[in-house]
XYZ file of C-alpha atoms in Angstrom:
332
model
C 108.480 113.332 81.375
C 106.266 111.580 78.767
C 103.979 108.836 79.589
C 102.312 106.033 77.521
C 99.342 103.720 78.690
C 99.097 100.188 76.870
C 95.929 98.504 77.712
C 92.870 100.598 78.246
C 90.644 97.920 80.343
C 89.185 98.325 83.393
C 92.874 99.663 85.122
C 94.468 101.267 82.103
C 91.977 103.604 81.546
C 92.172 105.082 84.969
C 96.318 105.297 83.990
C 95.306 107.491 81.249
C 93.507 109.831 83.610
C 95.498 109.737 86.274
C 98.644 110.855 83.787
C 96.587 113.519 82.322
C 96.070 115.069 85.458
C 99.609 114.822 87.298
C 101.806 117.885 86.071
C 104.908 115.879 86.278
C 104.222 114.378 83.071
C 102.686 114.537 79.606
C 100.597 111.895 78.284
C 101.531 111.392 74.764
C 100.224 107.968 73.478
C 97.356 105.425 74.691
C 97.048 102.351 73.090
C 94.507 99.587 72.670
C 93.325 97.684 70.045
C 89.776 98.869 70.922
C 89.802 102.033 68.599
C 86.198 103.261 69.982
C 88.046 103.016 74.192
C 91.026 104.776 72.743
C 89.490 107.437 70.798
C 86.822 108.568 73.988
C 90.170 108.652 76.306
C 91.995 111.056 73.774
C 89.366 112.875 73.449
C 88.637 113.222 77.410
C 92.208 113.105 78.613
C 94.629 113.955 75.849
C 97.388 112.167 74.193
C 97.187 110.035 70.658
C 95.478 106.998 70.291
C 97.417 104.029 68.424
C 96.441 100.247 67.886
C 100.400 98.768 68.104
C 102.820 99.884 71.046
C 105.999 99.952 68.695
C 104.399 102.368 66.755
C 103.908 104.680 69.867
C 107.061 103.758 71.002
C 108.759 104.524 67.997
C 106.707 107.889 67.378
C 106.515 109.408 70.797
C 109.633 107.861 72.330
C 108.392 107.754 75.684
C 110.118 107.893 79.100
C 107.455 105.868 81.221
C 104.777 103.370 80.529
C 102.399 101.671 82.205
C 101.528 98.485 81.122
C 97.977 97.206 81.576
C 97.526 94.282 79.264
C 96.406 90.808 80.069
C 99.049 89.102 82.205
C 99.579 87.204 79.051
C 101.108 89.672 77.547
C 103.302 91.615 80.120
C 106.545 89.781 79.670
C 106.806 90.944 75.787
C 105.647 94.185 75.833
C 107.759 94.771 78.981
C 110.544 93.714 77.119
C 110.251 95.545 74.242
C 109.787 98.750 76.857
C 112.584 98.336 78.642
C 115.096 97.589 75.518
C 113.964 100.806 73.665
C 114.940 102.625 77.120
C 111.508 103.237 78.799
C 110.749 102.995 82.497
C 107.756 100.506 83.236
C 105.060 100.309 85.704
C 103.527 96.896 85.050
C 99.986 95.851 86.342
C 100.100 93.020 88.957
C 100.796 90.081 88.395
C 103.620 91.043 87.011
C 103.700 88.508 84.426
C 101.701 84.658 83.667
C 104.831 82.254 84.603
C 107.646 83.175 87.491
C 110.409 82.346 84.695
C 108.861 85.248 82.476
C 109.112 87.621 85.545
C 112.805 86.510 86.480
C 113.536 87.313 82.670
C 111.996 90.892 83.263
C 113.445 91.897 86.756
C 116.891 90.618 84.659
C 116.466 92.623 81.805
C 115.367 95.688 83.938
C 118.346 95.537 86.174
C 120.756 94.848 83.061
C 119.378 97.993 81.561
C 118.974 100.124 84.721
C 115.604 100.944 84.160
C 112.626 101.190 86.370
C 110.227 98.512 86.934
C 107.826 98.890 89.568
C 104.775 96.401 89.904
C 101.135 97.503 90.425
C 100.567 95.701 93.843
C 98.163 99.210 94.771
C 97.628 98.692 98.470
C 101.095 99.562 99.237
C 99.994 102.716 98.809
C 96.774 102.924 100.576
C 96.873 105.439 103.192
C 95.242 103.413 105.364
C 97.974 100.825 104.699
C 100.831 103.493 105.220
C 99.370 104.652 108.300
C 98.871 100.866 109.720
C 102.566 100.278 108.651
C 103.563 103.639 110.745
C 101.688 102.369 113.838
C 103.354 98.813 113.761
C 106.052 100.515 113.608
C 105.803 102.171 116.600
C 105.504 99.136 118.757
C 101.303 99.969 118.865
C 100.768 96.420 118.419
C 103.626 94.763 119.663
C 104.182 90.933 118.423
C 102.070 90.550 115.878
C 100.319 86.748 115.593
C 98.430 86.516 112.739
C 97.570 88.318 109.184
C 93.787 87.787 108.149
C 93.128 88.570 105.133
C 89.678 88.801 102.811
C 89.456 89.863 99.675
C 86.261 88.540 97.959
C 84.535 89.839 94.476
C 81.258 89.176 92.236
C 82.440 87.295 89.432
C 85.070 89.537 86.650
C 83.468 88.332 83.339
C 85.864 90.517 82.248
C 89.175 88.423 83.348
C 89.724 85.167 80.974
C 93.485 84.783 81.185
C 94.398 84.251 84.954
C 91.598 82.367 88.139
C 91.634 83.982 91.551
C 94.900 83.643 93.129
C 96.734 85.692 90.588
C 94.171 88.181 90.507
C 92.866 88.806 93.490
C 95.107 86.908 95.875
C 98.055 88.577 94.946
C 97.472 91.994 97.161
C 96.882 89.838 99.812
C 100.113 87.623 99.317
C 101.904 90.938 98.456
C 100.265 92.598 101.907
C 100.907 89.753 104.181
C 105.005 90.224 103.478
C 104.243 93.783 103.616
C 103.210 93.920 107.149
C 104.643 91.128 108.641
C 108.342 91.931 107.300
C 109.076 88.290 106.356
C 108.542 85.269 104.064
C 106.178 82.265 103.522
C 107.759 79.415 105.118
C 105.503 76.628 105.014
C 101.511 76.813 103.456
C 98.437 74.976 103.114
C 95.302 75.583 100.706
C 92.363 74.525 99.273
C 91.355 75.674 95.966
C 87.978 75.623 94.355
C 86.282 76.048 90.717
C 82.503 76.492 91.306
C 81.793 78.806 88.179
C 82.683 76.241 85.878
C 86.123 77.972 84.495
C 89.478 76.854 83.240
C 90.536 78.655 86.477
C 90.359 78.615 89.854
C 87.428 81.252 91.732
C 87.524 80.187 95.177
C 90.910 80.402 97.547
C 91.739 79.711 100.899
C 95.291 79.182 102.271
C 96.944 79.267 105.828
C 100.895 80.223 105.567
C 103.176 80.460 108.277
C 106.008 82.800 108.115
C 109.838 82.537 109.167
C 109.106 84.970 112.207
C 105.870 82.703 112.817
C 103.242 84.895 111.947
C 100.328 83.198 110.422
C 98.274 84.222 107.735
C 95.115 83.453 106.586
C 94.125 84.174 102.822
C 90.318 84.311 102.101
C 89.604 85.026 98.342
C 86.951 84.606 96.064
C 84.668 85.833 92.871
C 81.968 84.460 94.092
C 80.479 86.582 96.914
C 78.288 89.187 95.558
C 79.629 92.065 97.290
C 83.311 93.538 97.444
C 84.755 93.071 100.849
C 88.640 94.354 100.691
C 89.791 94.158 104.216
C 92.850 92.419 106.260
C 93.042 92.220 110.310
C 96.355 92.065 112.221
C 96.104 90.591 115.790
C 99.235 91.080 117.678
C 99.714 91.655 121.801
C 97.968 94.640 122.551
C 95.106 93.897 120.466
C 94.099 94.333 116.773
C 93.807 96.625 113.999
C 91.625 96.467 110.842
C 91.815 97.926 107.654
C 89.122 98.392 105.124
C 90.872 99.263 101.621
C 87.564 100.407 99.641
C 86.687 102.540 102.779
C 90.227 103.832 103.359
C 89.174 102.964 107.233
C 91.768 102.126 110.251
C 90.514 100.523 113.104
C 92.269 98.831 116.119
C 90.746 97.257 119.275
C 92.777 97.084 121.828
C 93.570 94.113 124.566
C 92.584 95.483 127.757
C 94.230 93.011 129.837
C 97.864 94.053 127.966
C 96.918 98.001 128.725
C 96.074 96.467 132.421
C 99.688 94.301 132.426
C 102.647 96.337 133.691
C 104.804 93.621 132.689
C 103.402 93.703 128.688
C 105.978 90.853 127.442
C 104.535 88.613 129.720
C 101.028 89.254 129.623
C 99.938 86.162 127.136
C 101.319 83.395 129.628
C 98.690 84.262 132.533
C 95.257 82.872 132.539
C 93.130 85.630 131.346
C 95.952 86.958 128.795
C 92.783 88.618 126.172
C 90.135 90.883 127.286
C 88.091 93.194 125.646
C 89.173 96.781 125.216
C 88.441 100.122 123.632
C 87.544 100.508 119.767
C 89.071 103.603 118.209
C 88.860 104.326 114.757
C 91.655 106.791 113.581
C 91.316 109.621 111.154
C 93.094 108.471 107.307
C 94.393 111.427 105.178
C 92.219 109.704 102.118
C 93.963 109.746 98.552
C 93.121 107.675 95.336
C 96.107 104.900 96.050
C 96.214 104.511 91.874
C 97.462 108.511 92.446
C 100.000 107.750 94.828
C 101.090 104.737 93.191
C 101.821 106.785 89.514
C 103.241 109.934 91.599
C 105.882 107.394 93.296
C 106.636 106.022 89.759
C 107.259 109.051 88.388
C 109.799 110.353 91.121
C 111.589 106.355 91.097
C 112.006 107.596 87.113
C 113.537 110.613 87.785
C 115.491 109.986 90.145
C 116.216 105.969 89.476
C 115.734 104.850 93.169
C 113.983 101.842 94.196
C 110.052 101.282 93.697
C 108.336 100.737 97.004
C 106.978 97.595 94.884
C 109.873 95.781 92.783
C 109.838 93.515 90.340
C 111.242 91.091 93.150
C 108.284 91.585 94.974
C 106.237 90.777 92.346
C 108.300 87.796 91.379
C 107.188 86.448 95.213
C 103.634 87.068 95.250
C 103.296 85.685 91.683
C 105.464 82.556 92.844
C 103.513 82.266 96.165
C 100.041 82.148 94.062
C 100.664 79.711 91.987
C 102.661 77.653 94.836
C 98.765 77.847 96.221
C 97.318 76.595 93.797
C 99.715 73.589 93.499
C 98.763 73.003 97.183
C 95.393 72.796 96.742
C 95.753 69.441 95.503
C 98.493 68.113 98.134
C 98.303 68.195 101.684
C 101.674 70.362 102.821
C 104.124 72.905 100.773
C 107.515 73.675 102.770
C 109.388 76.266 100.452
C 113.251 76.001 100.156
């Protein structure tokens, strides 16, 4: 299968070596309009460097692409991917406005091609493991989603503030895990760097199976912090992404309750239990994530990550922005 990067920034770059390394695939093309970035990552990894994605597309014809581009610009090169036949793994958010996404998950589906969305910690394996163990009933009911994900300032990112950045994941882990959708949200939104765009972000959502979750994003704390608690019945795990870590401590008064569904309605429902912290098979998840595009490629079944779901967790960051300035949304 041949691959093509497009955008060589900060995420496309580790595309290009990712590719180069995966036998599934042959990197033929990277492309950037930074001729000095292209040029060391053809040199490192392989493939040849261009300035314009038609020309690659039109001289190495590839099958797959990722696309890694300002959000500005995902719609149109997208577009152009998917209409000269090309499967295409776009870097979240999937696109700057929720009409341009609808008009990509339309064309991809019109065209049968792939189009997977780069929401990453889907493929975490501390994520996959958490998603195995709430599964298995480990946690029973779960009550509320808490999750912080909170970054020194990106002087890099001009184009988009902090809820389609960085709030995103989040939005995209909180249906993740708690298997539903936003029903009703609140948020305040704040722009202390002096930017077009908002850099601080916190929001409180309620979901149709009445989870809550709490969203807690920023670019202003001067130290990455990537982590999102679940507390449910018997207790509550923890994940650290950066780490790769699992964590869960458990409700001793539910492990104490023979009768576990009715354990919350007596008086001293929540006690403090055991901490375990449970061995994670580590991987890069960029790894995972490119390995599970290639095999939705080959054999054209459904990304863990659709365009749907980035459709959502677009719509449900910019719906949190618009609350910032109103008291209440209730989505239809």
């Amino acid at each position: 299968m041949k691959v093509a990067v497009i955008g060589t920034g900060a995420m496309g770059q580790h595309h290009v070596r990712l590719y180069s390394d995966i036998q599934s695939c042959e990197l033929v093309g990277v492309v950037d309009q930074n001729v000095k970035q292209t040029s060391r990552l053809v040199s490192l990894y392989g493939g040849r460097a261009y300035t314009d994605y038609r020309t690659m597309i039109e001289t190495e014809k590839p099958d797959a692409v990722t696309i890694a581009l300002p959000t500005v610009l995902h719609k149109q090169v997208t577009m152009d991917c998917l209409n000269a036949g090309i499967d295409v793994l776009v870097e979240k958010p999937i696109a700057k406005t929720v009409e341009e996404a609808k008009e990509m998950i339309v064309e991809a589906k019109r065209l049968n091609r792939v189009l997977q969305v780069g929401h990453i910690e889907r493929f975490n394996p501390a994520i996959t493991q958490l998603k195995e163990r709430l599964a298995d009933g480990q946690l029973g009911k779960i009550f509320t989603i808490h999750s912080r994900r909170q970054s020194p300032y990106p002087f890099r990112i001009t184009d988009v503030g902090v809820a389609s950045d960085l709030a995103t994941h989040e939005l995209d882990m909180m249906r993740y895990i708690s298997e539903s959708e936003v029903e009703t949200m609140s948020a305040e939104v704040s722009k202390v760097m002096g930017t077009d765009h908002e850099d601080v972000v916190f929001g409180l959502l309620r979901f149709k199976n009445e989870i809550l979750g709490i969203l807690d994003v920023n670019w202003v704390t001067p130290t990455k912090i990537r982590e999102v608690a679940i507390t449910g019945e018997n207790g509550m795990f923890t994940v650290d992404y950066l780490n790769q870590q699992l964590l869960f401590n458990s409700n001793y008064a539910a492990e104490q309750n023979e009768n576990k569904s009715e354990w919350f309605t007596t008086k001293f429902g929540v006690s403090e239990g055991d901490a375990t912290s449970f061995r994670v098979d580590k991987k890069e998840p960029l790894r995972v994530e490119i390995e599970s595009f290639l095999s939705c490629c080959e054999t054209k079944a459904k990304p863990l990550v659709t365009g749907e779901d980035g459709l959502e967790s677009l719509s449900l960051a910019l719906e949190i922005i618009a609350c910032g300035s109103s008291s209440k949304c209730t989505r239809s």
